[in-house]
Coordinates of C-alpha atoms in Angstrom, one line a residue:
Chain A
X40 CA 37.2 -13.6 21.2
X41 CA 38.6 -12.6 17.8
X42 CA 37.7 -16.0 16.4
X43 CA 34.1 -15.4 17.3
X44 CA 33.8 -11.9 16.0
X45 CA 35.9 -12.5 12.9
X46 CA 33.0 -12.9 10.5
X47 CA 31.7 -9.5 11.7
X48 CA 35.2 -8.0 11.6
X49 CA 35.6 -9.0 8.0
X50 CA 32.1 -7.7 7.2
X51 CA 32.9 -4.5 9.0
X52 CA 35.9 -3.8 6.9
X53 CA 34.4 -4.9 3.6
X54 CA 30.8 -3.8 3.9
X55 CA 31.1 -0.8 6.2
X56 CA 34.5 0.8 6.6
X57 CA 35.6 0.4 3.0
X58 CA 32.4 1.7 1.4
X59 CA 32.2 4.6 3.8
X60 CA 35.7 5.7 3.0
X61 CA 35.5 5.2 -0.7
X62 CA 32.2 7.0 -0.7
X63 CA 34.1 10.0 0.9
X64 CA 36.7 9.7 -1.8
X65 CA 34.0 9.5 -4.6
X66 CA 32.3 12.5 -3.2
X67 CA 35.3 14.6 -4.4
X68 CA 35.2 13.1 -7.9
X69 CA 33.2 13.1 -11.1
X70 CA 32.3 9.5 -11.5
X71 CA 29.9 7.8 -13.8
X72 CA 30.7 4.2 -12.6
X73 CA 32.1 3.2 -16.0
X74 CA 35.0 5.6 -16.5
X75 CA 37.6 6.0 -13.7
X76 CA 36.7 8.7 -11.1
X77 CA 38.1 12.2 -11.8
X78 CA 39.1 14.4 -8.9
X79 CA 37.1 17.7 -8.8
X80 CA 37.6 18.9 -5.2
X81 CA 34.6 20.4 -3.5
X82 CA 32.6 20.9 -6.8
X83 CA 30.0 18.3 -5.9
X84 CA 29.3 19.9 -2.5
X85 CA 29.2 23.3 -4.0
X86 CA 26.7 22.2 -6.7
X87 CA 24.6 20.5 -4.1
X88 CA 24.0 23.7 -2.2
X89 CA 23.1 25.5 -5.4
X90 CA 20.8 22.7 -6.6
X91 CA 17.1 23.3 -6.2
X92 CA 16.2 19.6 -6.2
X93 CA 18.6 19.1 -3.3
X94 CA 16.9 21.8 -1.2
X95 CA 13.5 20.5 -2.3
X96 CA 14.5 17.0 -1.0
X97 CA 15.7 18.5 2.3
X98 CA 12.5 20.4 2.9
X99 CA 10.3 17.5 2.0
X100 CA 12.2 15.1 4.2
X101 CA 12.4 17.4 7.2
X102 CA 8.8 18.3 7.0
X103 CA 7.8 14.7 6.8
X104 CA 10.0 13.8 9.7
X105 CA 9.0 16.7 12.0
X106 CA 5.3 16.2 11.5
X107 CA 4.9 12.4 11.2
X108 CA 7.4 11.1 13.8
X109 CA 6.0 13.0 16.8
X110 CA 2.4 12.1 15.9
X111 CA 3.4 8.4 15.4
X112 CA 5.1 8.3 18.8
X113 CA 2.1 9.9 20.5
X114 CA -0.4 7.6 18.8
X115 CA 1.8 4.5 19.6
X116 CA 2.1 5.6 23.3
X117 CA -1.5 6.4 23.6
X118 CA -2.7 3.0 22.2
X119 CA -0.1 1.3 24.4
X120 CA -1.5 3.0 27.5
X121 CA -5.0 2.2 26.6
X122 CA -4.1 -1.4 25.9
X123 CA -2.0 -1.8 29.0
X124 CA -5.1 -1.2 31.1
X125 CA -7.6 -3.9 31.9
X126 CA -10.0 -3.6 29.0
X127 CA -12.3 -6.2 27.5
X128 CA -11.0 -7.9 24.3
X129 CA -7.5 -6.5 25.0
X130 CA -5.8 -9.3 23.1
X131 CA -8.0 -8.8 20.1
X132 CA -7.3 -5.0 20.1
X133 CA -3.5 -5.5 20.4
X134 CA -3.4 -7.9 17.5
X135 CA -5.7 -5.8 15.4
X136 CA -3.5 -2.7 16.0
X137 CA -0.4 -4.6 15.1
X138 CA -1.8 -6.3 12.0
X139 CA -1.2 -3.4 9.6
X140 CA 2.5 -3.4 10.5
X141 CA 2.8 -6.8 8.9
X142 CA 2.0 -5.5 5.5
X143 CA 5.3 -5.0 3.6
X144 CA 6.3 -1.5 2.4
X145 CA 5.5 -2.2 -1.2
X146 CA 2.1 -3.9 -0.5
X147 CA 1.2 -1.1 1.8
X148 CA 2.2 1.5 -0.8
X149 CA 0.1 -0.3 -3.5
X150 CA -2.9 -0.6 -1.2
X151 CA -2.9 3.0 -0.2
X152 CA -2.2 4.2 -3.7
X153 CA -5.5 2.5 -4.5
X154 CA -7.2 3.8 -1.3
X155 CA -6.1 7.4 -2.1
X156 CA -7.5 7.2 -5.6
X157 CA -9.5 10.5 -5.7
X158 CA -12.5 9.4 -7.6
X159 CA -13.1 5.7 -6.7
X160 CA -10.8 5.3 -3.7
X161 CA -11.9 4.2 -0.2
X162 CA -10.3 7.2 1.6
X163 CA -12.4 9.9 0.1
X164 CA -15.5 7.7 0.3
X165 CA -15.0 7.3 4.1
X166 CA -14.4 11.1 4.4
X167 CA -17.7 11.6 2.5
X168 CA -19.5 9.9 5.4
X169 CA -18.5 12.9 7.4
X170 CA -19.5 15.4 4.7
X171 CA -15.9 16.1 3.7
X172 CA -15.0 16.0 0.0
X173 CA -11.4 14.9 -0.1
X174 CA -8.7 16.3 -2.3
X175 CA -6.9 14.4 -5.1
X176 CA -4.3 13.3 -2.5
X177 CA -1.4 11.8 -4.4
X178 CA -2.1 13.7 -7.5
X179 CA -2.1 17.0 -5.7
X180 CA 1.2 18.8 -4.9
X181 CA -0.4 20.3 -1.8
X182 CA -1.6 17.0 -0.4
X183 CA 0.6 14.2 -1.5
X184 CA 3.1 14.6 1.4
X185 CA 0.2 14.6 3.9
X186 CA -1.2 11.5 2.3
X187 CA 2.1 9.7 2.9
X188 CA 2.0 11.0 6.5
X189 CA -1.5 9.6 7.0
X190 CA -0.4 6.3 5.6
X191 CA 2.5 6.2 8.1
X192 CA 0.1 6.4 11.0
X193 CA -1.3 3.1 9.9
X194 CA 1.7 1.2 11.2
X195 CA 2.0 2.7 14.7
X196 CA 1.2 -0.8 15.9
X197 CA 4.9 -1.9 15.9
X198 CA 5.8 1.1 18.0
X199 CA 2.9 0.3 20.3
X200 CA 4.3 -3.2 21.0
X201 CA 7.6 -1.7 22.1
X202 CA 5.8 0.7 24.4
X203 CA 3.7 -2.1 25.8
X204 CA 6.9 -4.0 26.6
X205 CA 8.2 -0.9 28.3
X206 CA 5.0 -0.4 30.3
X207 CA 5.2 -4.0 31.5
X208 CA 8.5 -3.0 33.1
X209 CA 7.0 -0.2 35.2
X210 CA 7.0 -1.7 38.7
X211 CA 3.4 -1.7 40.1
X212 CA 4.8 -1.0 43.6
X213 CA 5.8 2.5 42.3
X214 CA 2.4 3.2 40.9
X215 CA 0.7 1.9 44.1
X216 CA 3.0 4.1 46.3
X217 CA 2.2 7.2 44.2
X218 CA -1.5 6.4 44.5
X219 CA -1.2 6.2 48.3
X220 CA 0.4 9.6 48.2
X221 CA -2.7 10.8 46.6
X222 CA -1.4 11.4 43.1
X223 CA -3.9 11.6 40.4
X224 CA -3.9 9.6 37.2
X225 CA -2.2 12.4 35.2
X226 CA 0.4 13.0 37.9
X227 CA 1.3 9.3 38.0
X228 CA 1.7 9.2 34.3
X229 CA 3.9 12.2 34.3
X230 CA 6.1 11.4 37.3
X231 CA 6.2 7.6 37.4
X232 CA 5.2 6.0 34.1
X233 CA 6.8 8.5 31.7
X234 CA 10.3 8.5 33.4
X235 CA 10.2 4.7 33.6
X236 CA 9.6 4.3 29.9
X237 CA 11.7 7.2 28.7
X238 CA 14.4 4.8 27.4
X239 CA 11.9 3.2 25.1
X240 CA 10.7 6.6 24.1
X241 CA 14.2 7.7 23.3
X242 CA 15.0 4.5 21.3
X243 CA 11.9 5.0 19.2
X244 CA 12.5 8.7 18.7
X245 CA 16.0 8.0 17.3
X246 CA 14.9 5.1 15.2
X247 CA 11.9 7.0 13.9
X248 CA 13.9 10.1 12.9
X249 CA 16.6 8.0 11.2
X250 CA 14.0 5.9 9.4
X251 CA 12.1 8.8 8.1
X252 CA 15.3 10.4 6.9
X253 CA 15.6 7.3 4.7
X254 CA 12.1 7.1 3.2
X255 CA 12.3 5.5 -0.2
X256 CA 9.7 2.8 -0.9
X257 CA 6.7 5.2 -0.7
X258 CA 8.3 7.7 -3.1
X259 CA 9.5 5.0 -5.5
X260 CA 6.2 3.0 -5.7
X261 CA 3.5 5.7 -5.1
X262 CA 4.6 9.0 -6.4
X263 CA 8.0 8.8 -8.1
X264 CA 8.8 11.9 -6.2
X265 CA 6.0 13.9 -7.7
X266 CA 3.6 15.6 -8.3
X267 CA 5.8 18.6 -8.9
X268 CA 8.5 17.2 -6.6
X269 CA 6.2 17.4 -3.6
X270 CA 7.4 14.0 -2.4
X271 CA 11.0 14.3 -3.6
X272 CA 12.5 12.6 -0.5
X273 CA 16.2 12.9 0.1
X274 CA 17.1 9.2 -0.5
X275 CA 14.9 9.2 -3.6
X276 CA 16.9 12.1 -4.8
X277 CA 20.1 10.3 -3.9
X278 CA 18.9 7.1 -5.8
X279 CA 18.0 9.1 -8.9
X280 CA 21.2 10.9 -9.2
X281 CA 23.3 7.7 -8.7
X282 CA 21.3 5.2 -10.7
X283 CA 19.3 7.2 -13.2
X284 CA 21.7 10.0 -14.0
X285 CA 24.9 7.9 -13.2
X286 CA 26.5 10.6 -11.1
X287 CA 28.1 8.5 -8.4
X288 CA 30.3 11.3 -7.3
X289 CA 27.6 13.8 -6.7
X290 CA 25.4 11.1 -5.2
X291 CA 28.2 10.2 -2.8
X292 CA 28.4 13.7 -1.6
X293 CA 24.6 13.5 -0.9
X294 CA 25.3 10.3 1.0
X295 CA 27.9 11.9 3.1
X296 CA 25.7 14.8 4.0
X297 CA 23.0 12.3 5.0
X298 CA 25.5 10.4 7.1
X299 CA 26.7 13.5 9.0
X300 CA 23.1 14.6 9.6
X301 CA 22.1 11.2 10.9
X302 CA 25.1 11.0 13.2
X303 CA 24.6 14.6 14.5
X304 CA 20.9 13.8 15.3
X305 CA 21.8 10.6 17.1
X306 CA 24.5 12.4 19.1
X307 CA 22.1 15.3 19.9
X308 CA 19.4 12.9 21.1
X309 CA 21.8 10.9 23.2
X310 CA 23.1 14.0 24.8
X311 CA 19.6 15.2 25.6
X312 CA 18.8 11.8 27.0
X313 CA 21.5 12.1 29.6
X314 CA 19.5 14.9 31.0
X315 CA 16.0 13.6 30.6
X316 CA 16.0 9.9 30.4
X317 CA 15.8 7.7 33.5
X318 CA 17.7 4.5 33.4
X319 CA 17.0 1.9 36.0
X320 CA 19.7 1.7 38.6
X321 CA 20.4 5.4 38.1
X322 CA 23.8 6.9 37.0
X323 CA 24.8 4.6 34.2
X324 CA 25.0 6.4 30.9
Chain B
X299 CA 1.6 -7.6 35.3
X300 CA 1.7 -4.0 36.2
X301 CA -1.3 -1.7 35.9
X302 CA -1.4 1.8 34.7
X303 CA -3.7 4.3 36.3
X304 CA -6.3 4.2 33.6
X305 CA -7.2 0.7 34.7
X306 CA -10.9 0.1 34.8
X307 CA -13.2 -0.8 37.7
X308 CA -11.5 -1.6 40.9
X309 CA -8.5 0.5 40.2
X310 CA -9.5 2.9 42.9
X311 CA -11.3 1.5 45.8
X312 CA -11.8 4.8 47.5
X313 CA -14.9 7.0 47.0
X314 CA -17.9 6.2 44.9
X315 CA -17.7 9.4 43.0
X316 CA -14.2 8.7 42.0
X317 CA -15.2 5.3 40.8
X318 CA -17.8 6.6 38.5
X319 CA -15.3 9.0 37.0
X320 CA -12.9 6.2 36.3
X321 CA -15.7 4.2 34.6
X322 CA -16.5 7.1 32.4
X323 CA -12.8 7.3 31.3
X324 CA -12.7 3.6 30.7
X325 CA -15.8 3.7 28.5
X326 CA -14.5 6.7 26.6
X327 CA -11.1 4.9 25.9
X328 CA -12.9 1.7 25.0
X329 CA -15.0 3.6 22.4
X330 CA -11.8 5.3 21.1
X331 CA -10.2 1.9 20.7
X332 CA -13.2 0.5 18.9
X333 CA -13.2 3.4 16.4
X334 CA -9.5 3.4 15.8
X335 CA -9.4 -0.4 15.5
X336 CA -12.2 -0.2 12.9
X337 CA -10.3 2.4 10.9
X338 CA -7.0 0.4 11.2
X339 CA -8.6 -2.8 10.0
X340 CA -10.7 -1.1 7.2
X341 CA -7.8 -0.9 4.7
X342 CA -6.8 -4.5 5.4
X343 CA -10.4 -5.6 4.9
X344 CA -10.5 -3.6 1.7
X345 CA -7.3 -5.3 0.5
X346 CA -8.8 -8.7 1.0
X347 CA -12.1 -7.9 -0.5
X348 CA -10.6 -6.2 -3.5
X349 CA -8.5 -9.2 -4.1
X350 CA -11.7 -11.2 -4.7
X351 CA -13.4 -8.7 -7.0
X352 CA -13.8 -8.8 -10.7
X353 CA -12.0 -6.4 -12.9
X354 CA -15.2 -4.6 -13.7
X355 CA -16.2 -4.2 -10.1
X356 CA -13.0 -2.3 -9.3
X357 CA -14.3 0.8 -11.0
X358 CA -17.6 1.2 -9.2
X359 CA -18.2 4.0 -6.9
X360 CA -18.9 4.0 -4.0
X361 CA -16.5 1.1 -3.6
X362 CA -18.2 -2.1 -2.5
X363 CA -17.1 -3.6 0.8
X364 CA -17.9 -7.1 -0.2
X365 CA -17.4 -8.4 -3.7
X366 CA -20.6 -8.8 -5.7
X367 CA -19.3 -12.0 -7.1
X368 CA -16.4 -13.7 -5.4
X369 CA -13.7 -14.3 -7.9
X370 CA -11.6 -17.0 -6.2
X371 CA -10.1 -17.6 -9.6
X372 CA -8.0 -14.4 -9.1
X373 CA -5.8 -16.4 -6.8
X374 CA -5.1 -18.8 -9.6
X375 CA -4.8 -16.2 -12.2
X376 CA -2.0 -14.4 -10.5
X377 CA 0.3 -17.4 -10.9
X378 CA -0.4 -17.4 -14.6
X379 CA -0.1 -13.7 -15.4
X380 CA 2.4 -12.0 -13.1
X381 CA 5.2 -14.5 -12.9
X382 CA 4.2 -14.6 -9.3
X383 CA 5.3 -18.1 -8.3
X384 CA 8.8 -17.4 -9.4
X385 CA 9.0 -14.1 -7.5
X386 CA 7.6 -15.7 -4.5
X387 CA 10.3 -18.5 -4.6
X388 CA 13.0 -15.9 -5.2
X389 CA 12.0 -14.0 -2.1
X390 CA 11.7 -17.2 -0.1
X391 CA 15.2 -18.4 -1.1
X392 CA 16.8 -15.0 -0.3
X393 CA 14.9 -14.7 2.9
X394 CA 15.8 -18.1 4.2
X395 CA 19.5 -17.8 3.3
X396 CA 19.6 -14.4 4.9
X397 CA 18.2 -15.8 8.1
X398 CA 20.7 -18.6 8.1
X399 CA 23.6 -16.2 7.6
X400 CA 22.4 -13.7 10.1
X401 CA 21.8 -16.3 12.8
X402 CA 25.1 -17.9 12.4
X403 CA 27.4 -14.9 12.3
X404 CA 25.4 -12.7 14.6
X405 CA 25.2 -15.4 17.3
X406 CA 28.9 -16.0 16.9
X407 CA 29.8 -12.3 17.2
X408 CA 27.3 -11.7 19.9
X409 CA 28.8 -14.5 21.9
X410 CA 32.3 -13.2 21.3
X411 CA 31.3 -9.8 22.6
X412 CA 29.4 -11.2 25.6
X413 CA 31.9 -13.7 27.0
X414 CA 35.3 -12.4 26.2
X415 CA 37.2 -9.3 27.4
X416 CA 40.3 -9.0 25.3
X417 CA 42.6 -6.2 24.4
X418 CA 40.5 -3.8 22.3
X419 CA 37.3 -5.6 22.8
X420 CA 35.6 -2.3 24.0
X421 CA 36.8 -0.5 21.0
X422 CA 35.4 -3.1 18.6
X423 CA 32.2 -3.1 20.5
X424 CA 31.8 0.6 20.2
X425 CA 32.7 0.4 16.5
X426 CA 30.1 -2.3 16.1
X427 CA 27.4 -0.1 17.8
X428 CA 28.3 2.9 15.7
X429 CA 27.6 0.9 12.5
X430 CA 24.0 0.6 13.6
X431 CA 23.4 4.2 12.7
X432 CA 25.1 3.9 9.4
X433 CA 22.3 4.6 6.9
X434 CA 22.3 2.1 4.0
X435 CA 22.0 4.8 1.4
X436 CA 25.3 6.2 2.6
X437 CA 27.2 3.1 1.7
X438 CA 25.1 1.7 -1.2
X439 CA 27.1 3.3 -4.0
X440 CA 30.5 1.9 -3.2
X441 CA 28.9 -1.4 -2.4
X442 CA 27.2 -1.4 -5.8
X443 CA 30.6 -0.7 -7.4
X444 CA 32.3 -3.4 -5.4
X445 CA 29.6 -6.0 -6.3
X446 CA 29.6 -4.9 -10.0
X447 CA 33.4 -5.5 -10.1
X448 CA 32.8 -9.0 -8.7
X449 CA 30.3 -9.5 -11.5
X450 CA 27.5 -10.1 -8.9
X451 CA 25.0 -7.8 -10.6
X452 CA 21.7 -9.5 -11.4
X453 CA 22.5 -12.4 -9.0
X454 CA 21.1 -13.0 -5.5
X455 CA 24.6 -12.8 -4.0
X456 CA 24.6 -9.1 -3.1
X457 CA 21.3 -9.7 -1.2
X458 CA 22.6 -12.8 0.7
X459 CA 26.3 -12.6 1.2
X460 CA 26.4 -9.5 3.5
X461 CA 24.1 -11.3 5.9
X462 CA 26.8 -13.9 6.6
X463 CA 28.9 -11.2 8.1
X464 CA 26.5 -10.3 10.8
X465 CA 24.5 -7.1 11.4
X466 CA 25.1 -4.8 14.3
X467 CA 21.5 -4.6 15.6
X468 CA 21.2 -8.4 15.8
X469 CA 24.7 -8.8 17.3
X470 CA 23.8 -6.3 19.9
X471 CA 20.5 -8.1 20.7
X472 CA 22.2 -11.4 21.1
X473 CA 25.1 -10.0 23.1
X474 CA 22.6 -8.6 25.5
X475 CA 21.0 -12.0 25.8
X476 CA 24.2 -14.0 26.1
X477 CA 25.5 -11.8 29.0
X478 CA 22.5 -12.9 31.1
X479 CA 23.6 -16.6 30.9
X480 CA 25.2 -17.6 34.2
X481 CA 29.0 -18.0 34.2
X482 CA 28.8 -21.2 36.2
X483 CA 27.4 -23.0 33.1
X484 CA 30.5 -22.2 31.1
X485 CA 32.9 -22.9 34.0
X486 CA 31.3 -26.4 34.2
X487 CA 31.8 -26.8 30.5
X488 CA 35.4 -25.7 30.7
X489 CA 36.1 -28.2 33.5
X490 CA 34.6 -31.0 31.3
X491 CA 37.1 -30.0 28.6
X492 CA 34.6 -28.4 26.3
X493 CA 36.2 -26.3 23.5
X494 CA 35.1 -22.7 23.3
X495 CA 33.3 -23.3 20.0
X496 CA 31.5 -26.3 21.5
X497 CA 30.3 -24.3 24.4
X498 CA 28.9 -21.8 22.0
X499 CA 27.1 -24.5 20.1
X500 CA 26.0 -26.8 22.9
X501 CA 25.5 -24.5 25.9
X502 CA 24.8 -21.0 24.7
X503 CA 22.7 -21.6 21.5
X504 CA 20.3 -24.1 23.0
X505 CA 19.5 -21.7 25.8
X506 CA 18.8 -18.8 23.4
X507 CA 15.6 -20.0 21.7
X508 CA 13.5 -16.8 22.2
X509 CA 16.4 -14.5 21.4
X510 CA 17.4 -16.4 18.2
X511 CA 13.7 -16.6 17.1
X512 CA 13.4 -12.8 17.5
X513 CA 16.5 -12.2 15.4
X514 CA 15.4 -14.8 12.8
X515 CA 12.0 -13.1 12.5
X516 CA 13.5 -9.6 12.2
X517 CA 16.0 -10.8 9.6
X518 CA 13.4 -12.6 7.5
X519 CA 10.9 -9.7 7.6
X520 CA 13.6 -7.2 6.7
X521 CA 14.7 -9.3 3.7
X522 CA 11.2 -10.2 2.6
X523 CA 10.1 -6.5 2.6
X524 CA 13.3 -4.8 1.3
X525 CA 12.9 -2.9 -1.9
X526 CA 15.9 -0.7 -2.3
X527 CA 18.6 -3.3 -2.4
X528 CA 16.9 -5.7 -4.9
X529 CA 15.9 -2.8 -7.0
X530 CA 19.6 -1.9 -7.4
X531 CA 20.9 -5.4 -8.1
X532 CA 18.2 -7.3 -9.9
X533 CA 17.4 -6.4 -13.5
X534 CA 16.0 -9.5 -15.2
X535 CA 12.4 -10.1 -14.3
X536 CA 12.8 -13.8 -13.6
X537 CA 15.1 -12.8 -10.7
X538 CA 12.8 -10.2 -9.2
X539 CA 11.8 -10.5 -5.6
X540 CA 8.2 -10.0 -4.6
X541 CA 8.6 -6.2 -3.7
X542 CA 10.4 -5.5 -6.9
X543 CA 8.0 -7.4 -9.1
X544 CA 5.0 -5.9 -7.4
X545 CA 6.3 -2.3 -7.6
X546 CA 6.9 -2.7 -11.3
X547 CA 3.2 -2.8 -11.9
X548 CA 2.5 0.7 -11.0
X549 CA 4.9 1.8 -13.7
X550 CA 4.1 1.9 -17.3
X551 CA 3.6 -1.7 -18.0
X552 CA -0.1 -1.5 -17.7
X553 CA -2.2 1.5 -18.5
X554 CA -4.5 0.7 -15.6
X555 CA -2.8 -1.5 -13.1
X556 CA -4.7 -4.8 -12.4
X557 CA -5.6 -3.7 -8.9
X558 CA -7.5 -6.9 -8.0
X559 CA -4.4 -9.0 -8.9
X560 CA -2.1 -6.6 -7.1
X561 CA -4.3 -7.0 -4.0
X562 CA -4.0 -10.8 -4.3
X563 CA -0.3 -10.4 -4.4
X564 CA -0.4 -8.1 -1.4
X565 CA -2.5 -10.7 0.6
X566 CA -0.1 -13.5 -0.4
X567 CA 2.9 -11.4 0.4
X568 CA 1.6 -10.9 3.9
X569 CA 1.1 -14.6 4.4
X570 CA 4.6 -15.6 5.6
X571 CA 4.8 -12.7 8.0
X572 CA 1.4 -13.4 9.5
X573 CA 2.3 -17.1 9.8
X574 CA 5.6 -16.3 11.5
X575 CA 3.9 -13.9 13.8
X576 CA 1.2 -16.4 14.7
X577 CA 3.7 -19.1 15.4
X578 CA 6.1 -17.0 17.3
X579 CA 3.9 -14.3 18.8
X580 CA 4.6 -15.3 22.4
X581 CA 8.3 -15.8 21.9
X582 CA 8.5 -12.6 19.8
X583 CA 7.1 -10.4 22.5
X584 CA 9.2 -12.3 25.1
X585 CA 12.3 -11.7 23.0
X586 CA 11.7 -8.0 22.9
X587 CA 11.3 -7.9 26.6
X588 CA 14.2 -10.2 27.2
X589 CA 16.7 -8.5 25.0
X590 CA 15.5 -5.3 26.5
X591 CA 15.3 -2.7 23.8
X592 CA 16.2 0.2 26.0

């Protein structure tokens, strides 16, 4: 066995364990990458909690996560349900929904940057069909974050595919049985379909939260964290302090807080899942 | 194929009244689908049409949906002006080598975890799973320092070499698949005097087409689209990958970014992904179901 896993083992020590431990060490130092690190105790952590930009980045990231992830999941599940039914042109709809997910992060950011252009962009033009005059989106501190959320809904197709795979696994015998028992459509969804696909839902919830804690591309390409820090995402903040201000020590402290939060979230969701998620064959996990 | 309750005509054979209700719901959901699909495809359509517009037409309002004059020359121009061919090649090279590395080491480790129960194998497996939730930003600073000590900055090595040591997600996917292979196959191989490594290569791998294809596609897409890592490591513009090069155009280099050319770049950047998806669509979905993301 060890022969087979040896590449991974080496990788684990060199690219995971060593970086994580040294980043813990750096987080207690003042380190500009060029001169040797200087031990400063908890100073970085203390500074972090007094730093306005840190708190700004926390608020932006949490707001983005708590609003966009649930909506993304609902949309993905909704489309999956619609497209799991027998509907004309189902194959076409599935492909069309998935298509936007094939656009890379940078290409998507460029495209939507252009679409959100307040005076000549497509978005406000489409809104004007409905008599709405849109805001300046990415140039407005009040709307920039919402613009990024709207953009994130464009790629729900990839989540939809996973839900579709999950729905295929719901045994039709269960649905039929529930129907015979006189259960309505909504009851069947709530008591049969939803429990059966809850592992997929959980998986996507964890991944969605973890991914949105790490938003970087959009902030880097579209807004550079602005305007007025309204899209100052956590990882963008981390990147800036490490590679623009050369404060690797402080940045490592940021990295460790991120790590702890991500681990805590994962643990919490797994714990909740023991109570609410149904695994086929019962009991296990 | 299972059917969910919103299924259309014929879902409920009972009363007429009920049947009509179901039809109404089907029609409503069909309309909802048509509208959302239209809205989903609109930006893509706009991307392609903008890529064919002239520089002047970009600034007209309301935006035109079809180009007034089709500038196919934009697709030639991009190779002259934006160093595009070079960036494309860089991304391709990095992507392909990443796929090779990921397939090799992840299949190896996945096989090891699936077929052997040794002392501590559970511990290593749990450790492997836990690295899945390790956010890259949490380890990127020490990695950067490590690679800069190796003098790997501004080379492709930091983008390729880690792939040759496997990634947790793919190892897990492949392990799940390898555990479904029947033991009898390997017993037979052992009787015939097959070495462990040969069994991996000649029995396990050939049976794993869909799973390997899924991993390969994931790895390629990830590498092709990644921005953060190449932004950290690549500084000279002839080494830029596509995402780095494209993102550099919103910054100060141009007063007004050449949107028509950037849309050409976006269309061309999408091409390999769409091609992959078209070729592997069936296997891809199969792979997701097979490896059971749940």
